[in-house]
Every structure is written in C-alpha cells, then in structure tokens.
Amino acid sequence: AGYVVKDLVGMMEFPKEGVFSKVLVKSEVSNHTLMCLAKGSDISEHTSTREAAVTVLKGKGIFVLNGEKIKMEPGVFIFMPKDAPHSLSADEDLAILLSLSGK
C-alpha cells in the first residue's frame, strides 16, 4: 500500500468557534492536515520551522504573510518558506489543507 486517499469535503467539520484539525498523513518528511476554522475565528501570528503550503478548499478569509494581506478563497495556494511570520482569519467557515515539509 503506502498510499492514502481521503475525502476532504466529507471530512470537513466546522466548530461553533475556533479550529477543528484532522491529520491526514504524517511521515518523516511531511505532515498534511485538514483545518476547518469557524467563521470569525483566527490564528494569531506565528512561524514554523518547516516549509509550509496552504491550499484553500472552502470559504473566505484573510491570510497575512510577512505583513502582506492575501485574500483566501477556494483554489488559492500559498507557499511559505520556514520561519515566515503568518496569521489568518476566517470571514466565513474556512477549510484549508496545510502541508508542512522538510525536517
């Protein structure tokens, strides 16, 4: 085997407030997580020691990367180098796929 298939739409759960996260795959070199943020919730500015990519699956919000505002809507892909300060806020129920890579 070694492969994984997931129904991301079917797995989406939006909490009344805050963030629901579900790890999809975790390996030695990567980590892929489905994150669902309730409308009006946010994740304050932080950094990661690994490269990261965010793919917006559902909803709208604002992603701030290195102080620059990026409009989040389905289909938007954001790649971040490690140690890049970032935060996000959900204007609607927002679902993203977060992929971390590197050691």
PDB file of C-alpha atoms in Angstrom:
ATOM      1  CA  ALA A   1       0.000   0.000   0.000  1.00  0.00           C
ATOM      2  CA  GLY A   2       1.784   3.128   1.201  1.00  0.00           C
ATOM      3  CA  TYR A   3      -0.759   5.436  -0.357  1.00  0.00           C
ATOM      4  CA  VAL A   4      -3.588   7.350   1.294  1.00  0.00           C
ATOM      5  CA  VAL A   5      -6.908   8.514  -0.142  1.00  0.00           C
ATOM      6  CA  LYS A   6      -9.136  10.905   1.790  1.00  0.00           C
ATOM      7  CA  ASP A   7     -12.465  12.627   1.082  1.00  0.00           C
ATOM      8  CA  LEU A   8     -11.622  16.132   2.280  1.00  0.00           C
ATOM      9  CA  VAL A   9     -15.106  17.539   1.694  1.00  0.00           C
ATOM     10  CA  GLY A  10     -16.650  14.685   3.646  1.00  0.00           C
ATOM     11  CA  MET A  11     -14.186  15.187   6.486  1.00  0.00           C
ATOM     12  CA  MET A  12     -14.883  18.905   6.947  1.00  0.00           C
ATOM     13  CA  GLU A  13     -16.327  19.766  10.346  1.00  0.00           C
ATOM     14  CA  PHE A  14     -16.816  23.394  11.319  1.00  0.00           C
ATOM     15  CA  PRO A  15     -16.862  24.064  15.060  1.00  0.00           C
ATOM     16  CA  LYS A  16     -19.086  26.753  16.564  1.00  0.00           C
ATOM     17  CA  GLU A  17     -15.875  28.588  17.375  1.00  0.00           C
ATOM     18  CA  GLY A  18     -12.164  28.007  16.981  1.00  0.00           C
ATOM     19  CA  VAL A  19     -10.432  25.401  14.853  1.00  0.00           C
ATOM     20  CA  PHE A  20     -11.038  21.748  14.004  1.00  0.00           C
ATOM     21  CA  SER A  21      -7.971  19.965  12.670  1.00  0.00           C
ATOM     22  CA  LYS A  22      -7.509  16.431  11.399  1.00  0.00           C
ATOM     23  CA  VAL A  23      -4.116  14.994  10.472  1.00  0.00           C
ATOM     24  CA  LEU A  24      -4.393  13.278   7.077  1.00  0.00           C
ATOM     25  CA  VAL A  25      -0.856  11.949   6.661  1.00  0.00           C
ATOM     26  CA  LYS A  26       2.261  12.243   8.748  1.00  0.00           C
ATOM     27  CA  SER A  27       5.617  10.947   7.533  1.00  0.00           C
ATOM     28  CA  GLU A  28       9.252  11.612   8.330  1.00  0.00           C
ATOM     29  CA  VAL A  29       9.417  14.442   5.801  1.00  0.00           C
ATOM     30  CA  SER A  30       5.886  15.821   5.577  1.00  0.00           C
ATOM     31  CA  ASN A  31       2.700  16.445   7.506  1.00  0.00           C
ATOM     32  CA  HIS A  32      -0.689  17.130   5.878  1.00  0.00           C
ATOM     33  CA  THR A  33      -3.576  18.448   7.940  1.00  0.00           C
ATOM     34  CA  LEU A  34      -7.158  19.450   7.140  1.00  0.00           C
ATOM     35  CA  MET A  35      -8.014  22.559   9.154  1.00  0.00           C
ATOM     36  CA  CYS A  36     -11.528  23.955   9.492  1.00  0.00           C
ATOM     37  CA  LEU A  37     -11.958  27.381  11.087  1.00  0.00           C
ATOM     38  CA  ALA A  38     -15.293  28.664  12.279  1.00  0.00           C
ATOM     39  CA  LYS A  39     -16.472  31.970  10.823  1.00  0.00           C
ATOM     40  CA  GLY A  40     -14.966  34.818  12.833  1.00  0.00           C
ATOM     41  CA  SER A  41     -12.106  32.790  14.291  1.00  0.00           C
ATOM     42  CA  ASP A  42      -8.436  33.414  13.718  1.00  0.00           C
ATOM     43  CA  ILE A  43      -4.978  32.017  14.263  1.00  0.00           C
ATOM     44  CA  SER A  44      -2.588  34.632  15.632  1.00  0.00           C
ATOM     45  CA  GLU A  45       0.796  35.322  14.100  1.00  0.00           C
ATOM     46  CA  HIS A  46       3.310  32.511  14.397  1.00  0.00           C
ATOM     47  CA  THR A  47       6.178  30.913  12.489  1.00  0.00           C
ATOM     48  CA  SER A  48       7.060  27.351  11.516  1.00  0.00           C
ATOM     49  CA  THR A  49      10.445  25.680  11.482  1.00  0.00           C
ATOM     50  CA  ARG A  50       9.377  23.874   8.295  1.00  0.00           C
ATOM     51  CA  GLU A  51       8.293  24.942   4.827  1.00  0.00           C
ATOM     52  CA  ALA A  52       4.524  25.146   4.563  1.00  0.00           C
ATOM     53  CA  ALA A  53       1.860  25.289   1.893  1.00  0.00           C
ATOM     54  CA  VAL A  54      -1.768  26.281   2.398  1.00  0.00           C
ATOM     55  CA  THR A  55      -4.466  25.389  -0.138  1.00  0.00           C
ATOM     56  CA  VAL A  56      -7.888  26.958   0.428  1.00  0.00           C
ATOM     57  CA  LEU A  57     -10.673  24.401  -0.044  1.00  0.00           C
ATOM     58  CA  LYS A  58     -13.769  26.268   1.130  1.00  0.00           C
ATOM     59  CA  GLY A  59     -14.801  29.680   2.430  1.00  0.00           C
ATOM     60  CA  LYS A  60     -13.122  33.059   2.563  1.00  0.00           C
ATOM     61  CA  GLY A  61     -10.683  34.819   4.827  1.00  0.00           C
ATOM     62  CA  ILE A  62      -7.510  36.836   5.057  1.00  0.00           C
ATOM     63  CA  PHE A  63      -4.020  35.366   5.302  1.00  0.00           C
ATOM     64  CA  VAL A  64      -1.224  37.683   6.420  1.00  0.00           C
ATOM     65  CA  LEU A  65       2.269  36.610   5.359  1.00  0.00           C
ATOM     66  CA  ASN A  66       5.269  38.797   6.231  1.00  0.00           C
ATOM     67  CA  GLY A  67       2.804  41.650   6.799  1.00  0.00           C
ATOM     68  CA  GLU A  68       1.168  41.280   3.376  1.00  0.00           C
ATOM     69  CA  LYS A  69      -2.569  40.553   3.208  1.00  0.00           C
ATOM     70  CA  ILE A  70      -3.613  37.716   0.907  1.00  0.00           C
ATOM     71  CA  LYS A  71      -7.261  37.078   0.081  1.00  0.00           C
ATOM     72  CA  MET A  72      -8.209  33.486   0.823  1.00  0.00           C
ATOM     73  CA  GLU A  73     -10.853  31.823  -1.331  1.00  0.00           C
ATOM     74  CA  PRO A  74     -11.238  28.334  -2.806  1.00  0.00           C
ATOM     75  CA  GLY A  75      -8.384  27.474  -5.141  1.00  0.00           C
ATOM     76  CA  VAL A  76      -5.830  29.855  -3.641  1.00  0.00           C
ATOM     77  CA  PHE A  77      -2.443  28.262  -2.932  1.00  0.00           C
ATOM     78  CA  ILE A  78       0.092  29.908  -0.621  1.00  0.00           C
ATOM     79  CA  PHE A  79       3.657  28.650  -0.157  1.00  0.00           C
ATOM     80  CA  MET A  80       5.730  29.865   2.780  1.00  0.00           C
ATOM     81  CA  PRO A  81       9.418  29.396   3.478  1.00  0.00           C
ATOM     82  CA  LYS A  82      10.290  28.305   7.000  1.00  0.00           C
ATOM     83  CA  ASP A  83      10.351  30.973   9.729  1.00  0.00           C
ATOM     84  CA  ALA A  84       7.971  33.268   7.789  1.00  0.00           C
ATOM     85  CA  PRO A  85       5.593  35.060  10.195  1.00  0.00           C
ATOM     86  CA  HIS A  86       1.956  34.456   9.284  1.00  0.00           C
ATOM     87  CA  SER A  87      -1.584  34.615  10.646  1.00  0.00           C
ATOM     88  CA  LEU A  88      -5.085  34.101   9.302  1.00  0.00           C
ATOM     89  CA  SER A  89      -8.692  34.974   9.970  1.00  0.00           C
ATOM     90  CA  ALA A  90     -11.893  33.383   8.704  1.00  0.00           C
ATOM     91  CA  ASP A  91     -14.586  35.664   7.253  1.00  0.00           C
ATOM     92  CA  GLU A  92     -16.712  32.563   6.596  1.00  0.00           C
ATOM     93  CA  ASP A  93     -16.379  28.928   7.656  1.00  0.00           C
ATOM     94  CA  LEU A  94     -12.947  28.281   6.158  1.00  0.00           C
ATOM     95  CA  ALA A  95     -11.336  24.961   5.238  1.00  0.00           C
ATOM     96  CA  ILE A  96      -7.665  24.698   4.298  1.00  0.00           C
ATOM     97  CA  LEU A  97      -5.203  21.951   3.573  1.00  0.00           C
ATOM     98  CA  LEU A  98      -1.950  22.639   5.440  1.00  0.00           C
ATOM     99  CA  SER A  99       1.129  20.795   4.211  1.00  0.00           C
ATOM    100  CA  LEU A 100       4.410  21.015   6.125  1.00  0.00           C
ATOM    101  CA  SER A 101       7.603  19.660   4.624  1.00  0.00           C
ATOM    102  CA  GLY A 102      11.255  19.378   5.486  1.00  0.00           C
ATOM    103  CA  LYS A 103      12.852  18.490   8.797  1.00  0.00           C
TER     104      LYS A 103
END
